[in-house]
Coordinates of C-alpha atoms and ligand atoms in Angstrom, one line a residue:
M14 CA 14.6 -5.5 41.1
M15 CA 13.9 -2.0 39.7
L16 CA 16.3 -2.4 37.0
K17 CA 15.2 -6.3 36.2
I18 CA 11.3 -5.1 35.8
W19 CA 12.5 -1.8 33.5
V20 CA 14.5 -4.2 31.7
S21 CA 11.8 -6.6 30.6
W22 CA 9.3 -3.4 30.6
L23 CA 12.1 -2.6 27.9
M24 CA 11.8 -6.1 26.2
I25 CA 8.2 -5.5 26.0
M26 CA 8.2 -2.4 24.7
L27 CA 10.7 -3.6 21.5
L28 CA 8.8 -6.8 20.7
L29 CA 6.2 -4.1 20.5
C30 CA 7.3 -2.2 18.8
S31 CA 8.7 -4.4 15.6
I32 CA 5.7 -6.7 15.9
A33 CA 3.9 -3.0 15.0
T34 CA 6.1 -2.4 12.4
A35 CA 5.7 -5.2 10.9
I36 CA 2.3 -5.0 10.2
A37 CA 2.8 -1.7 8.9
Q38 CA 4.6 -2.8 6.3
R39 CA 2.8 -5.9 5.3
P40 CA 2.4 -5.9 1.7
A41 CA -0.9 -5.7 0.6
G42 CA -1.1 -9.6 0.2
S43 CA -3.4 -11.9 -2.3
K44 CA -6.5 -14.3 -0.9
P45 CA -5.7 -17.0 1.5
G46 CA -4.5 -19.9 -1.0
C47 CA -3.9 -18.1 -3.9
R48 CA -0.5 -17.0 -5.6
D49 CA 0.4 -13.2 -4.5
K50 CA 3.2 -12.9 -7.7
C51 CA 3.5 -13.1 -11.1
G52 CA 6.8 -12.7 -11.8
N53 CA 9.0 -9.9 -9.9
V54 CA 5.1 -8.2 -10.1
S55 CA 3.0 -8.4 -7.0
V56 CA -0.9 -9.7 -7.5
P57 CA -2.8 -8.1 -4.0
Y58 CA -6.4 -9.2 -3.5
P59 CA -8.8 -7.7 -4.9
F60 CA -7.0 -8.4 -8.1
G61 CA -6.2 -12.5 -8.6
I62 CA -4.6 -15.1 -11.1
D63 CA -4.6 -18.3 -12.0
D64 CA -7.8 -19.2 -10.8
R65 CA -11.4 -16.9 -11.1
D66 CA -12.0 -17.1 -7.1
C67 CA -9.0 -15.4 -6.6
A68 CA -10.1 -12.3 -8.0
E69 CA -13.1 -10.3 -6.2
N70 CA -14.8 -10.6 -9.7
E71 CA -14.1 -11.4 -13.5
D72 CA -12.9 -7.6 -14.0
L73 CA -10.1 -8.3 -11.8
Y74 CA -8.7 -11.6 -12.6
L75 CA -5.7 -11.0 -14.8
N76 CA -3.3 -13.0 -16.7
C77 CA -0.3 -14.6 -15.9
S78 CA 1.2 -15.8 -19.0
Q79 CA 3.7 -18.2 -18.3
S80 CA 7.3 -18.3 -18.7
D81 CA 8.6 -19.6 -22.2
G82 CA 11.8 -20.4 -22.6
D83 CA 13.9 -17.0 -21.4
D84 CA 10.9 -15.1 -21.5
P85 CA 9.8 -14.8 -17.2
E86 CA 6.7 -14.8 -16.6
K87 CA 4.6 -11.4 -17.7
L88 CA 1.2 -9.9 -15.8
C89 CA -1.2 -8.9 -18.7
F90 CA -3.4 -6.3 -18.9
Y91 CA -5.1 -7.0 -22.6
N92 CA -2.0 -7.4 -24.1
F93 CA -0.2 -4.9 -22.6
P94 CA 2.7 -5.5 -19.8
L95 CA 1.5 -4.8 -16.0
L96 CA 4.5 -3.2 -14.2
N97 CA 2.9 -2.3 -10.4
I98 CA -0.8 -2.6 -8.2
S99 CA -1.4 -0.3 -6.1
V100 CA -4.2 -1.1 -3.7
L101 CA -3.3 2.4 -1.3
E102 CA -3.8 4.5 -4.6
G103 CA -6.3 2.1 -6.6
S104 CA -3.9 2.4 -9.5
M105 CA -1.5 0.4 -11.8
I106 CA 1.2 0.8 -14.0
I107 CA 1.4 -0.9 -17.5
S108 CA 3.7 -0.5 -20.8
I109 CA 2.0 1.2 -24.0
P110 CA 4.1 1.5 -27.6
T111 CA 4.4 5.1 -28.3
S112 CA 2.7 6.7 -31.0
Y113 CA 5.3 8.2 -34.4
D114 CA 5.4 9.4 -37.7
C115 CA 9.0 9.5 -39.4
Y116 CA 10.0 11.2 -42.6
N117 CA 13.5 11.9 -44.8
Q118 CA 13.8 14.2 -47.3
S119 CA 11.4 12.8 -49.8
G120 CA 8.3 12.6 -47.2
L121 CA 6.5 10.3 -44.8
L122 CA 8.1 6.7 -44.1
S123 CA 5.4 5.5 -41.2
E124 CA 2.5 6.5 -39.0
V125 CA 1.9 4.8 -36.6
P126 CA -1.0 6.1 -33.7
C127 CA -1.9 4.2 -30.9
I128 CA -5.2 2.6 -30.3
I129 CA -6.4 1.2 -27.0
N130 CA -9.5 0.1 -25.1
L131 CA -10.6 -0.5 -22.1
E132 CA -14.3 -1.6 -22.6
R133 CA -14.1 -3.7 -19.5
A134 CA -15.4 -1.7 -17.0
P135 CA -13.5 -0.7 -13.6
Y136 CA -10.7 0.7 -15.5
T137 CA -9.9 4.4 -16.8
F138 CA -7.2 6.3 -17.8
S139 CA -5.5 8.0 -14.7
D140 CA -5.9 12.2 -15.6
T141 CA -4.4 13.3 -12.2
Q142 CA -1.0 10.8 -12.9
N143 CA -0.4 10.7 -16.5
V144 CA 0.9 13.6 -18.5
F145 CA 0.3 13.7 -22.5
T146 CA 3.7 14.3 -24.3
A147 CA 5.2 14.3 -27.3
I148 CA 8.5 15.0 -28.7
G149 CA 9.7 16.4 -32.0
C150 CA 10.6 19.4 -33.9
D151 CA 8.1 19.7 -36.5
T152 CA 5.3 17.7 -34.2
M153 CA 1.7 18.1 -34.1
A154 CA 0.4 15.2 -31.2
F155 CA -3.0 14.3 -30.5
V156 CA -4.8 12.4 -27.5
S157 CA -8.3 11.6 -27.7
N158 CA -11.0 8.9 -27.0
E159 CA -11.4 6.1 -29.5
E160 CA -14.4 7.6 -30.8
V161 CA -12.4 11.1 -31.5
T162 CA -14.9 13.2 -29.6
Y163 CA -13.3 14.8 -27.0
G164 CA -9.4 15.1 -26.1
A165 CA -6.1 17.4 -26.5
A166 CA -2.9 18.2 -28.4
C167 CA 0.0 20.0 -28.0
I168 CA 2.7 21.3 -30.4
S169 CA 6.5 21.5 -30.7
L170 CA 8.4 23.0 -33.0
C171 CA 12.4 24.2 -32.8
N172 CA 14.2 24.6 -36.0
E173 CA 17.5 23.7 -34.4
T174 CA 18.3 20.7 -32.1
V175 CA 17.6 21.3 -28.7
S176 CA 19.5 18.4 -25.6
L177 CA 16.5 17.4 -23.7
A178 CA 17.3 17.1 -20.4
D179 CA 15.4 16.8 -17.5
N180 CA 14.7 19.9 -16.1
S181 CA 13.8 21.2 -19.4
S182 CA 10.2 22.2 -19.1
C183 CA 9.1 20.4 -22.1
S184 CA 7.0 23.6 -23.0
G185 CA 6.7 23.5 -27.0
S186 CA 10.4 23.4 -27.9
G187 CA 11.6 19.8 -28.5
C188 CA 9.2 18.5 -26.7
C189 CA 5.0 19.6 -24.7
Q190 CA 3.1 18.9 -22.1
T191 CA -0.4 18.5 -21.9
S192 CA -2.7 16.8 -19.2
I193 CA -6.1 14.6 -19.9
P194 CA -9.4 14.6 -20.0
K195 CA -10.9 13.1 -17.0
G196 CA -12.5 9.8 -17.5
L197 CA -11.0 8.6 -20.5
K198 CA -11.9 4.8 -21.0
S199 CA -10.2 4.6 -24.2
L200 CA -7.4 6.2 -26.2
Y201 CA -6.5 7.5 -29.5
I202 CA -3.0 9.1 -30.1
S203 CA -1.3 9.9 -33.5
S204 CA 1.5 12.4 -34.1
M205 CA 1.8 14.7 -37.2
S206 CA 4.2 16.7 -38.9
L207 CA 3.4 20.5 -40.7
Q208 CA 6.1 20.7 -42.9
N209 CA 7.6 16.9 -43.6
H210 CA 10.5 17.3 -41.5
T211 CA 11.5 19.5 -44.0
N212 CA 15.5 21.1 -43.1
I213 CA 15.7 18.9 -39.7
S214 CA 15.4 15.5 -40.8
D215 CA 18.7 15.5 -40.0
F216 CA 18.6 15.8 -36.6
N217 CA 15.2 14.7 -36.1
P218 CA 13.1 11.9 -38.5
C219 CA 10.4 11.1 -36.3
G220 CA 7.5 12.8 -33.9
Y221 CA 6.8 10.7 -31.0
A222 CA 3.4 11.2 -28.7
F223 CA 2.9 8.8 -25.7
L224 CA 1.1 9.3 -22.0
A225 CA 3.5 8.8 -19.5
D226 CA 3.4 8.5 -15.6
K227 CA 4.8 11.7 -14.5
R228 CA 6.4 10.3 -11.7
S229 CA 8.6 8.5 -13.8
F230 CA 8.9 10.3 -17.0
K231 CA 12.3 11.4 -17.7
A232 CA 12.8 13.7 -21.1
S233 CA 16.4 13.0 -21.0
D234 CA 15.9 9.1 -22.4
W235 CA 14.6 10.7 -26.0
Q236 CA 16.4 11.8 -28.4
L237 CA 15.1 14.2 -30.9
S238 CA 17.6 11.9 -33.4
G239 CA 16.3 8.7 -32.7
W240 CA 14.1 6.1 -34.4
P241 CA 11.5 4.2 -33.2
D242 CA 12.9 0.8 -32.0
G243 CA 9.9 -0.7 -29.5
N244 CA 9.7 2.3 -27.6
V245 CA 7.8 2.3 -25.1
S246 CA 5.9 4.8 -22.3
D247 CA 4.7 4.0 -18.1
V248 CA 1.4 4.5 -18.0
V249 CA -1.6 4.8 -14.7
I250 CA -4.3 3.4 -15.1
D251 CA -7.3 4.4 -12.5
W252 CA -9.3 1.1 -11.1
V253 CA -12.1 0.9 -9.0
V254 CA -13.4 -2.8 -7.8
E255 CA -17.0 -2.3 -8.7
T256 CA -18.8 0.1 -11.0
K257 CA -21.4 0.5 -8.7
T258 CA -21.6 3.9 -5.9
C259 CA -21.3 3.4 -2.3
E260 CA -24.5 3.4 -1.5
Q261 CA -25.4 1.2 -4.4
A262 CA -22.6 -1.1 -3.0
Q263 CA -23.2 -1.4 0.6
A264 CA -26.7 -2.3 0.0
N265 CA -26.1 -5.4 -0.8
T266 CA -23.8 -6.2 1.8
S267 CA -23.0 -9.7 0.8
S268 CA -21.4 -8.5 -2.7
Y269 CA -20.1 -5.5 -0.6
A270 CA -16.2 -5.8 -1.6
C271 CA -14.9 -3.6 1.1
S272 CA -14.1 -5.1 4.9
N273 CA -13.7 -4.0 8.4
N274 CA -12.9 -0.5 9.3
T275 CA -12.9 0.7 6.3
N276 CA -14.3 3.8 4.5
C277 CA -15.7 3.3 0.6
S278 CA -14.5 6.3 -1.8
E279 CA -15.9 7.4 -5.8
N280 CA -14.3 8.3 -8.3
G281 CA -17.3 8.2 -10.7
Q282 CA -16.7 5.5 -12.7
G283 CA -17.0 3.2 -9.5
Y284 CA -16.0 2.7 -5.5
R285 CA -13.0 1.3 -4.4
C286 CA -11.8 0.7 -0.7
E287 CA -9.3 2.3 2.1
C288 CA -8.6 1.7 5.5
K289 CA -10.0 4.1 8.1
D290 CA -7.6 7.2 9.4
G291 CA -4.7 4.7 12.5
F292 CA -6.3 1.5 10.3
T293 CA -3.4 -0.3 8.5
G294 CA -3.6 -3.9 6.2
N295 CA -5.5 -4.3 3.1
P296 CA -9.3 -3.1 2.9
Y297 CA -10.6 -5.8 0.5
L298 CA -9.6 -8.8 2.9
S299 CA -11.1 -10.8 5.9
P300 CA -10.8 -9.7 8.5
G301 CA -10.0 -6.2 6.9
C302 CA -8.3 -3.4 8.3
Q303 CA -6.5 -3.3 11.7
G304 CA -6.3 -0.5 14.4
N305 CA -2.4 0.1 15.1
L306 CA -2.7 0.4 19.0
L307 CA 0.3 -1.4 19.0
L308 CA 1.9 1.3 16.9
R309 CA 0.4 4.3 18.9
L310 CA 2.3 2.1 22.4
S311 CA 5.4 1.7 20.7
Q312 CA 5.5 5.7 19.6
T313 CA 4.8 6.6 23.3
Ligands
LIG404 C1 10.9 -7.3 -12.9 O1 11.5 -8.2 -14.2 C2 12.1 -7.3 -15.2 C3 11.9 -8.6 -16.0 O2 12.6 -9.7 -15.8 C4 13.1 -6.3 -14.4 O3 13.3 -6.0 -16.1 C5 12.6 -5.3 -13.4 O4 13.8 -4.9 -13.0 C6 12.0 -6.4 -12.9 N1 12.2 -5.3 -11.4 C7 12.2 -5.0 -10.1 C8 11.3 -4.6 -9.8 O5 12.6 -6.2 -10.2
LIG405 C1 -4.0 -15.5 -20.9 O1 -3.7 -15.0 -22.3 C2 -3.0 -15.9 -22.9 C3 -2.1 -16.0 -24.6 O2 -2.7 -15.2 -24.9 C4 -4.1 -16.8 -23.7 O3 -4.3 -18.0 -24.6 C5 -5.3 -16.9 -22.3 O4 -6.3 -17.4 -22.8 C6 -5.2 -15.8 -21.4 N1 -5.7 -16.3 -20.3 C7 -7.1 -14.7 -19.7 C8 -7.7 -16.2 -18.7 O5 -7.1 -14.9 -20.6
LIG406 C1 5.6 -0.4 -7.2 O1 5.4 0.7 -6.5 C2 5.9 0.7 -5.2 C3 5.6 1.5 -4.4 O2 5.1 3.1 -5.8 C4 7.4 0.7 -5.1 O3 7.6 0.8 -3.9 C5 7.7 -0.8 -6.1 O4 9.1 -0.7 -6.0 C6 6.6 -0.7 -7.4 N1 7.2 -2.0 -7.4 C7 7.3 -2.7 -9.3 C8 7.9 -4.2 -9.2 O5 8.0 -1.7 -9.7
LIG407 C1 13.3 8.0 -48.1 O1 12.7 6.5 -47.8 C2 12.5 6.7 -48.8 C3 11.6 4.9 -48.3 O2 12.7 4.1 -47.6 C4 13.7 6.0 -50.1 O3 13.3 5.1 -51.1 C5 14.3 7.2 -50.2 O4 15.2 7.1 -51.5 C6 14.4 8.1 -49.2 N1 14.7 9.8 -49.3 C7 16.3 9.9 -49.2 C8 16.6 11.4 -50.0 O5 16.6 9.7 -48.8
LIG408 C1 16.8 29.1 -35.9 O1 15.2 30.0 -35.3 C2 16.2 31.5 -34.9 C3 15.2 32.6 -34.8 O2 14.3 32.9 -36.3 C4 17.1 32.3 -35.4 O3 17.5 32.8 -35.0 C5 18.3 30.8 -35.9 O4 19.6 31.4 -36.6 C6 17.1 29.8 -36.8 N1 18.7 28.6 -36.7 C7 18.6 27.8 -37.9 C8 19.5 26.9 -37.5 O5 18.6 28.1 -38.9
LIG409 C1 19.4 21.6 -16.3 O1 20.2 20.8 -15.4 C2 22.0 20.9 -16.5 C3 22.8 20.0 -15.8 O2 22.2 19.1 -14.5 C4 22.3 22.8 -16.0 O3 23.5 22.7 -16.2 C5 21.6 23.7 -16.2 O4 21.7 24.8 -16.1 C6 19.8 23.4 -15.7 N1 18.9 24.0 -16.8 C7 18.2 24.6 -15.7 C8 17.0 25.4 -16.4 O5 17.7 24.9 -14.7
LIG410 C1 4.1 16.6 -46.6 O1 4.4 15.3 -47.8 C2 3.5 15.0 -48.5 C3 3.2 13.3 -49.4 O2 5.0 12.7 -49.1 C4 3.3 16.0 -49.5 O3 1.3 15.7 -50.5 C5 2.7 17.2 -48.9 O4 2.4 18.3 -49.7 C6 3.7 17.8 -48.1 N1 3.4 19.2 -47.4 C7 4.8 19.7 -47.0 C8 4.2 20.9 -46.1 O5 5.8 19.7 -47.4
LIG411 C1 14.2 24.7 -45.8 O1 15.4 25.6 -46.3 C2 15.3 26.1 -47.0 C3 16.9 27.3 -47.4 O2 17.1 27.4 -45.9 C4 14.3 26.9 -46.5 O3 14.3 28.0 -48.2 C5 12.8 26.5 -46.7 O4 12.0 28.0 -46.5 C6 12.8 25.9 -46.0 N1 12.0 25.5 -45.8 C7 11.4 24.9 -44.4 C8 10.0 24.5 -44.3 O5 11.3 25.5 -43.1
LIG412 C1 13.6 4.5 -28.8 O1 14.1 3.5 -28.5 C2 15.4 3.2 -29.4 C3 16.1 1.7 -28.8 O2 16.2 2.1 -27.5 C4 16.7 4.1 -29.8 O3 17.5 3.7 -29.9 C5 16.0 5.4 -29.8 O4 16.7 6.6 -29.6 C6 14.7 5.6 -28.8 N1 13.8 6.9 -30.0 C7 13.7 8.0 -29.1 C8 12.9 8.8 -29.9 O5 14.4 8.1 -28.1
LIG413 C1 -26.5 -9.4 -3.7 O1 -25.2 -9.9 -3.7 C2 -25.6 -11.4 -4.3 C3 -23.7 -11.8 -4.0 O2 -23.4 -11.0 -5.3 C4 -25.9 -12.0 -5.0 O3 -26.2 -13.3 -5.5 C5 -27.3 -10.9 -5.0 O4 -28.4 -11.8 -6.1 C6 -27.4 -9.3 -4.2 N1 -28.3 -9.2 -3.9 C7 -29.3 -8.2 -4.5 C8 -30.9 -7.9 -3.7 O5 -29.3 -7.3 -6.0
LIG414 C1 -13.2 7.8 6.6 O1 -13.9 8.6 7.6 C2 -14.8 8.9 8.6 C3 -15.9 9.6 8.5 O2 -16.9 9.1 6.9 C4 -13.5 10.3 7.5 O3 -13.9 11.2 8.8 C5 -12.1 9.8 7.5 O4 -11.4 11.4 7.2 C6 -11.9 9.4 6.5 N1 -11.1 8.3 6.7 C7 -10.1 7.8 5.2 C8 -9.0 7.5 5.1 O5 -10.2 8.4 4.2
LIG415 C1 -14.9 -8.4 10.9 O1 -14.3 -8.8 11.7 C2 -15.2 -9.7 12.7 C3 -14.9 -9.7 14.1 O2 -13.8 -9.0 14.3 C4 -15.3 -11.0 11.9 O3 -16.3 -11.6 12.9 C5 -15.5 -10.4 10.0 O4 -15.6 -12.0 9.6 C6 -15.0 -9.4 10.3 N1 -15.5 -9.1 8.5 C7 -15.0 -9.2 7.4 C8 -16.1 -8.7 6.0 O5 -13.9 -9.9 7.3

């Protein structure tokens, strides 16, 4: 008798445990009735595709380009491929072309800067997740806003080739790095040389400059001897749901984006929503974040 009760209790606990796990692992999710993926990239609410009503507002309505022959569906942000959206961190990852300048013994061959303007209000280049990086042996690289009124630079020099290993420090020989200013909404990146790669163009014809996601940047992906050929880098963009302060947003309950059991969080550009401690789910979707009572039960 006791054993029977104990066994059924155990069964219930196991069931609760699996439900709790399912809730905890549930992806952020799209608005009901809306497609939650473009190609293999998840599109969680407050973002949306296909229909303007699938997104919280116009600024978060994204373009999913239709597949075209062998080209699979692609999620686009401006004209750049969007690779990942995180509701938890209020960020996303896009892929952008690198800036470069190339030389041979006779001098400059080509020079391509990179200019991006996120005029759409709720986006900034993440200063905490990105690191500005330059690759080259005669390379002075520069990053700023489009108007070139604030920014940073780094210089990398070498007189012989160095191999860029993942544990190399990118501290100025073959590779240099620096952080970017907070709140950048446009980007102007260019690389130039001090001596036209004189005496080094055999092993290093080009200098490169780009922003890179700290978490995925690998120096070993780059070769000093490489020529540009569609080289891209992953860049982290921070987003907010609206460019208002929490106080301003909460003043109008019908337009406030955060659902039940959430906190409002500000980053200087606007606000976004987070589940309260101990709650999980998509903080922008009704009915809001869910308490993890089951999770707590199953852990006892
Ligand atoms: C998504 O698709 C692209 C190309 O279709 C592929 O290169 C990439 O590895 C895929 N990513 C994941 C996480 O499956
Ligand atoms: C999406 O991109 C396509 C191709 O670039 C363009 O024709 C279309 O107007 C865009 N749609 C939206 C909603 O921006
Ligand atoms: C997006 O990022 C999350 C967490 O960083 C990761 O688990 C997931 O695999 C990524 N998805 C793609 C398509 O890169
Ligand atoms: C450098 O490149 C230019 C343009 O492609 C070419 O005309 C010139 O011959 C090259 N010089 C050398 C020394 O390779
Ligand atoms: C590079 O510079 C160092 C220090 O001046 C020198 O010892 C080395 O021989 C130089 N290498 C080449 C290939 O010129
Ligand atoms: C970097 O890694 C390589 C091989 O993985 C190793 O031989 C080398 O000693 C490491 N260098 C430093 C500075 O840790
Ligand atoms: C680099 O090349 C340009 C023309 O291609 C020339 O005007 C300049 O003087 C050169 N600079 C150096 C340091 O050799
Ligand atoms: C290139 O090498 C020559 C011969 O070694 C040397 O005289 C010259 O100063 C070097 N130029 C530069 C810019 O390093
Ligand atoms: C740029 O991409 C091409 C093609 O993938 C590669 O051969 C080249 O080495 C890359 N450039 C650098 C500097 O790594
Ligand atoms: C509150 O938000 C709603 C929906 O966006 C809007 O129609 C209304 O005008 C706003 N009210 C005020 C006082 O701003
Ligand atoms: C949410 O706000 C409460 C009260 O301000 C705070 O104690 C809590 O740490 C916040 N939780 C998160 C996840 O930010
Ligand atoms: C909050 O929860 C209540 C009751 O569970 C529900 O009626 C309401 O729609 C939720 N509010 C939002 C904004 O999801």
